[in-house]
PDB file of C-alpha atoms in Angstrom:
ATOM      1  CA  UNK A   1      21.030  13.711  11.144  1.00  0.00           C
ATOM      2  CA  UNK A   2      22.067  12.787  14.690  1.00  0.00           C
ATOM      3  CA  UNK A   3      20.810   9.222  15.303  1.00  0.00           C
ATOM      4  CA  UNK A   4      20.259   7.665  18.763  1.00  0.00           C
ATOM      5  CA  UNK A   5      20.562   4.501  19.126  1.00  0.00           C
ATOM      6  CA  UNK A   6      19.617   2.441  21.866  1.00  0.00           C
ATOM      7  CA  UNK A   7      19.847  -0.929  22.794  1.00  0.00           C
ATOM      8  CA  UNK A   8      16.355  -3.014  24.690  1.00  0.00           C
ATOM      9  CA  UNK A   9      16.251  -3.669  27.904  1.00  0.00           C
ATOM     10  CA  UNK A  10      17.098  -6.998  29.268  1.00  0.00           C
ATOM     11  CA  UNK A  11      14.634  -9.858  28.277  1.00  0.00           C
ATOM     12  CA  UNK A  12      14.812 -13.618  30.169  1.00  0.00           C
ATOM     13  CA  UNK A  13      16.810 -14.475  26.907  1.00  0.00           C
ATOM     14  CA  UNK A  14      19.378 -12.420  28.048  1.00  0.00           C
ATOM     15  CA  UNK A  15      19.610 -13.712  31.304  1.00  0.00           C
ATOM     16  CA  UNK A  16      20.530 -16.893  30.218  1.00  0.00           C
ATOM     17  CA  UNK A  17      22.086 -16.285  26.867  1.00  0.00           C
ATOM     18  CA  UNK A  18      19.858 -18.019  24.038  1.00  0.00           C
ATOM     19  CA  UNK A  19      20.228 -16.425  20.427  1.00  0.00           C
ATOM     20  CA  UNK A  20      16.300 -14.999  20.283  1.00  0.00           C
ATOM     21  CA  UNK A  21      15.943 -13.028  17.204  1.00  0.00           C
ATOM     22  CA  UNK A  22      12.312 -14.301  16.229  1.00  0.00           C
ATOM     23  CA  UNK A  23       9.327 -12.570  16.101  1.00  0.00           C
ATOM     24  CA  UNK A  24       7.404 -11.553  18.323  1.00  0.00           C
ATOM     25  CA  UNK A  25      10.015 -12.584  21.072  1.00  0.00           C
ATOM     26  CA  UNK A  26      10.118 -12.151  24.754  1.00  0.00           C
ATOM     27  CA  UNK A  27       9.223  -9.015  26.944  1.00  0.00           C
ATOM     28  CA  UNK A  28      11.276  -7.425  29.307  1.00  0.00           C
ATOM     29  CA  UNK A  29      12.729  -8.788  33.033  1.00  0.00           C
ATOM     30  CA  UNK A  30      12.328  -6.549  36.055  1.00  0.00           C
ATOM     31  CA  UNK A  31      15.382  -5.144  35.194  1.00  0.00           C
ATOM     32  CA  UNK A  32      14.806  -4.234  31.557  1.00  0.00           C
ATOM     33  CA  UNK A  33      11.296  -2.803  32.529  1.00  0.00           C
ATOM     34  CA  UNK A  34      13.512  -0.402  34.865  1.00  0.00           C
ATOM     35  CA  UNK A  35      16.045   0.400  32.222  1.00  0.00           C
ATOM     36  CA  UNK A  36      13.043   1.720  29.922  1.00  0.00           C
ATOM     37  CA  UNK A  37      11.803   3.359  32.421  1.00  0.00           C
ATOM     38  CA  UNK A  38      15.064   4.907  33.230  1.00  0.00           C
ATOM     39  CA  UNK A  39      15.301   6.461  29.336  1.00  0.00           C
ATOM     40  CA  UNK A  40      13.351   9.331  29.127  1.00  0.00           C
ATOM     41  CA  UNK A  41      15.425  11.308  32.067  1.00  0.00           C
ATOM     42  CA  UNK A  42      18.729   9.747  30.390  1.00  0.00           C
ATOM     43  CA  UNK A  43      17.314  11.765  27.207  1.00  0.00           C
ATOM     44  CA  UNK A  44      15.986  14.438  28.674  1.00  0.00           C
ATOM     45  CA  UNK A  45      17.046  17.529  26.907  1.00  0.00           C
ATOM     46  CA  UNK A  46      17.757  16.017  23.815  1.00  0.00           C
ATOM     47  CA  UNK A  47      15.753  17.393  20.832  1.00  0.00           C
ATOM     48  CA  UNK A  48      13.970  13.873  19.673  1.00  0.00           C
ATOM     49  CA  UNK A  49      11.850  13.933  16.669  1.00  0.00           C
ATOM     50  CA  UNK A  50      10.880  10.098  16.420  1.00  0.00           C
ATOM     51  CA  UNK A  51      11.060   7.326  17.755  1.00  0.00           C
ATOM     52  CA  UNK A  52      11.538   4.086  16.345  1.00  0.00           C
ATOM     53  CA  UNK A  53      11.769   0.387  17.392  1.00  0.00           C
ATOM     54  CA  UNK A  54      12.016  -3.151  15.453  1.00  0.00           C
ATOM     55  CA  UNK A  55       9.223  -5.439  15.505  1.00  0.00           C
ATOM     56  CA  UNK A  56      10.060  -7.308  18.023  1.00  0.00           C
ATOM     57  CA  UNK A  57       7.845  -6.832  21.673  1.00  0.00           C
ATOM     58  CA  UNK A  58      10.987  -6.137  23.774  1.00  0.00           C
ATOM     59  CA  UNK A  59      12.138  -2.779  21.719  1.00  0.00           C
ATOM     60  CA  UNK A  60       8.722  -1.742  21.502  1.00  0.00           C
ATOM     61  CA  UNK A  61       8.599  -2.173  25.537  1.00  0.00           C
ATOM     62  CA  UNK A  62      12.134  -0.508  25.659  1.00  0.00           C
ATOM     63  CA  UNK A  63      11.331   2.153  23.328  1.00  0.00           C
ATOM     64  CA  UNK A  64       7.349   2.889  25.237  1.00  0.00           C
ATOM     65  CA  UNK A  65       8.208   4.817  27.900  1.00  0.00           C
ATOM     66  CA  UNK A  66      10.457   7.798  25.770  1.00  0.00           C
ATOM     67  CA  UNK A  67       7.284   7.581  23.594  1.00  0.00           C
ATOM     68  CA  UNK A  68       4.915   8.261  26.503  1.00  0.00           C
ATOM     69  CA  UNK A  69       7.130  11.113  28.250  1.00  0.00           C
ATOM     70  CA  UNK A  70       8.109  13.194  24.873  1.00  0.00           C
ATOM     71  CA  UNK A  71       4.201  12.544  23.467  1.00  0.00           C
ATOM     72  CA  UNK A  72       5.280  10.708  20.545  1.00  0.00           C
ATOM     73  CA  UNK A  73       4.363   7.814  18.581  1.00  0.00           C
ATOM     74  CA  UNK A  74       6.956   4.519  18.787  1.00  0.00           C
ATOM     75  CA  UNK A  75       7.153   3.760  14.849  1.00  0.00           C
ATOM     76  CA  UNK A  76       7.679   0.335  13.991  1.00  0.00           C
ATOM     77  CA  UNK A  77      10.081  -0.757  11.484  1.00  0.00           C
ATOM     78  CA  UNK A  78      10.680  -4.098  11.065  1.00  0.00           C
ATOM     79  CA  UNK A  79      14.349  -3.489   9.893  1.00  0.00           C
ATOM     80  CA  UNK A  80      15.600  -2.676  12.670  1.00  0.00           C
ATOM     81  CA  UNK A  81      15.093  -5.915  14.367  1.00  0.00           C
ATOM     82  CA  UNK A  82      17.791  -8.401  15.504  1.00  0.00           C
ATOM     83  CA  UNK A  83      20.354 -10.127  13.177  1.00  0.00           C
ATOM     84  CA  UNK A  84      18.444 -13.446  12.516  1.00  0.00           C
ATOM     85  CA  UNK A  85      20.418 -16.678  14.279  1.00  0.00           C
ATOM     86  CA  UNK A  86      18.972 -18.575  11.408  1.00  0.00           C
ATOM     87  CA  UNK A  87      19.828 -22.181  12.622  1.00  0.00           C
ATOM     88  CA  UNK A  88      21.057 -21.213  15.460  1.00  0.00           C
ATOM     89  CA  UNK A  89      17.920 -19.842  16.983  1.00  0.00           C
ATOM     90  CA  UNK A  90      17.319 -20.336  20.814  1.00  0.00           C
ATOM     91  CA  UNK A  91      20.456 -22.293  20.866  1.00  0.00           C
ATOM     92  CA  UNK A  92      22.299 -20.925  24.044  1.00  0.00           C
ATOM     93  CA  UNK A  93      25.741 -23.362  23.572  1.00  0.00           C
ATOM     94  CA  UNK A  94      29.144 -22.224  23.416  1.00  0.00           C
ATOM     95  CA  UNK A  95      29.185 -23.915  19.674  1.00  0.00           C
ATOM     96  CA  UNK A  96      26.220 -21.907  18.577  1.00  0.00           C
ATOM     97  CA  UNK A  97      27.163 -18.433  20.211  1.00  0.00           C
ATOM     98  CA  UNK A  98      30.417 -18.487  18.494  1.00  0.00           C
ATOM     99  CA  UNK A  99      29.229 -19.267  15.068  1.00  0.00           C
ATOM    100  CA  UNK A 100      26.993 -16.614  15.446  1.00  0.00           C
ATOM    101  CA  UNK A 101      29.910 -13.932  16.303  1.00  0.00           C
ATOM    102  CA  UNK A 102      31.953 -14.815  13.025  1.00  0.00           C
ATOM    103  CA  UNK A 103      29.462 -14.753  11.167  1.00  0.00           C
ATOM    104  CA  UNK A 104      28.690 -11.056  12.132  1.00  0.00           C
ATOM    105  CA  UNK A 105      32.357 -10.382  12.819  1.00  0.00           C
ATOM    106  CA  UNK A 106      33.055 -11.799   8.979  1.00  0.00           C
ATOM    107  CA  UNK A 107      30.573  -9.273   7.988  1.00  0.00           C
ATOM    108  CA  UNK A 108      31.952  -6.326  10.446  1.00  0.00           C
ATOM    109  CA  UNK A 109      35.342  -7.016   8.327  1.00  0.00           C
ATOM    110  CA  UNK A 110      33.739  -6.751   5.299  1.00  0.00           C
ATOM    111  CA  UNK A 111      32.856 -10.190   3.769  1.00  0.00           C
ATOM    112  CA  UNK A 112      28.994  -9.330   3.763  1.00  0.00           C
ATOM    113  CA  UNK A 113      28.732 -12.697   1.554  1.00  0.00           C
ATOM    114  CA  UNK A 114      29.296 -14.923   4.596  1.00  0.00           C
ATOM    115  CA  UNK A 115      25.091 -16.281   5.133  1.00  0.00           C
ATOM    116  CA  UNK A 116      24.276 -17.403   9.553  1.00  0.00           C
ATOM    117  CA  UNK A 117      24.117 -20.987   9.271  1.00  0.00           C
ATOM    118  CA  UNK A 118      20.592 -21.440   8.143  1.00  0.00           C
ATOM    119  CA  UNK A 119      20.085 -17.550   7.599  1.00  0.00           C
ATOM    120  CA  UNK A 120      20.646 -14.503   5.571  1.00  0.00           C
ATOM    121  CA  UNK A 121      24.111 -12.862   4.620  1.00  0.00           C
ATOM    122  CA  UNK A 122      25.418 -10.052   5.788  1.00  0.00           C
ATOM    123  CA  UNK A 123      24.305  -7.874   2.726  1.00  0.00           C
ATOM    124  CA  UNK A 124      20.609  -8.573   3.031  1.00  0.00           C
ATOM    125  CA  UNK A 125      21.382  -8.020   7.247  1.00  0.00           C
ATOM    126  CA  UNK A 126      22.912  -4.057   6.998  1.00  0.00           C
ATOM    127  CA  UNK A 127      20.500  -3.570   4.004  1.00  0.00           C
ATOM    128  CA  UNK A 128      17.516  -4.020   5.722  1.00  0.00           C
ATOM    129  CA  UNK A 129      18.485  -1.313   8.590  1.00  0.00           C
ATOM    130  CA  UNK A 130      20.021   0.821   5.815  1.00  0.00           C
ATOM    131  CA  UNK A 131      16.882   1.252   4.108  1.00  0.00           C
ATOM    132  CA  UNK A 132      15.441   1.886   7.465  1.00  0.00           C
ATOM    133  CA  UNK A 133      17.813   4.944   8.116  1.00  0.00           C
ATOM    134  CA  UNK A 134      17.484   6.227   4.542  1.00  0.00           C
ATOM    135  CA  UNK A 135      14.049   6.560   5.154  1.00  0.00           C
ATOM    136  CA  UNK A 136      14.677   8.816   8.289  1.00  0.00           C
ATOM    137  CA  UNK A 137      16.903  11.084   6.272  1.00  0.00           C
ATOM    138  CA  UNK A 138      14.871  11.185   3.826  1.00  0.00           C
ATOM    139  CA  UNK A 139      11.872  12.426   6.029  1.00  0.00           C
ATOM    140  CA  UNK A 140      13.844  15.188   7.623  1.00  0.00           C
ATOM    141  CA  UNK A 141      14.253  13.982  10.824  1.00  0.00           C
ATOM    142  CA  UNK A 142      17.197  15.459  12.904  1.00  0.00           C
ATOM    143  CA  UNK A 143      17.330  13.811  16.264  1.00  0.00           C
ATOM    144  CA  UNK A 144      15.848   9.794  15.426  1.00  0.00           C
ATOM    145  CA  UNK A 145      15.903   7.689  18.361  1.00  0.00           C
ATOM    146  CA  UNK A 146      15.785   4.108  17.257  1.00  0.00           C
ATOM    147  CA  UNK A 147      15.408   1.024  19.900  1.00  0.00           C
ATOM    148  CA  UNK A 148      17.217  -1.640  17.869  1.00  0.00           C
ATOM    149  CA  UNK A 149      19.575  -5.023  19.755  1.00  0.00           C
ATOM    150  CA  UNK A 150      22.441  -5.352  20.270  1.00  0.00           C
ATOM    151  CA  UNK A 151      24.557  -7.507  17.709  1.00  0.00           C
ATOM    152  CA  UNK A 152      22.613  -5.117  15.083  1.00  0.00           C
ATOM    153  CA  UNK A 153      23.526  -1.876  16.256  1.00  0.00           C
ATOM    154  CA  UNK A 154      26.989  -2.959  17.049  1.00  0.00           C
ATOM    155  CA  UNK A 155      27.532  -4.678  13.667  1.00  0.00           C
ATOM    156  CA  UNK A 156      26.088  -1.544  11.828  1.00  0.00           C
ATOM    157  CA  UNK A 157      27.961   0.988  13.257  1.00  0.00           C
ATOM    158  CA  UNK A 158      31.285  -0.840  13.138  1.00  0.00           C
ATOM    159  CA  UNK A 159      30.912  -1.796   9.319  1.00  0.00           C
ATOM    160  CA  UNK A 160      29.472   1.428   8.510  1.00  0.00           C
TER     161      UNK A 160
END
């Protein structure tokens, strides 16, 4: 399996750094309206057999127009969604945004026991996306494209 992942566009959270990880959370800015619109010529050619995106409103935006272009559904699996800031949640200070990053970094070097202040550890975190890529082998699929966030897909892919 060849899986694409992919990022949402920018959201207001973004703009001005808060941790945002609940659900349903914020849309998409001007700019991260244009990025998703920007993704189906950035994948153009590539063989896509699904699409997936977390339950959260701004991969679901992110992930709409691929959906729309390529005539598939956007799936919507919950485990792909954010790493949870727990405690930390819409907190956009320095303090905050750097317990956040050892907490995933402590998990990215292996201590998946370390729990976000308030949240889950890091086992629960990589399980939940795990099962959600298990299932995609599992189907078949060959060419996935899943709209996930950031710390997740960067956490993920550098532990696994």
């Amino acid at each position: 399996m060849r899986l694409i992942l992919i990022r949402h566009g920018q959201t207001p959270s973004n703009e001005h750094h808060f941790l945002d990880t609940d659900v349903p959370g914020p849309g998409l800015t001007d700019l991260g309206l244009a990025q998703a619109a920007a993704l189906p010529d950035a994948l153009s050619g590539e063989p896509v057999d699904g699409i997936f995106a977390s339950n959260l409103v701004r991969t679901q935006l992110t992930a709409a127009p691929l959906g729309a272009a390529l005539g598939l559904p956007v799936e919507i699996r919950p485990g792909l969604r954010e790493v949870s800031a727990g405690d930390l949640e819409m907190r956009n200070d320095r303090e905050a945004i750097i317990a956040y990053l050892k907490t995933v970094y402590s998990w990215v070097k292996g201590d998946l026991g370390v729990h976000m202040p308030g949240g889950p550890d890091g086992h629960e975190t990589f399980a939940r996306f795990d099962a959600v890529i298990d299932e995609l082998q599992a189907a078949g699929l060959k060419n996935p494209v899943e709209v996930s966030h950031g710390a997740m897909i960067r956490a993920w892919c550098t532990a696994r």
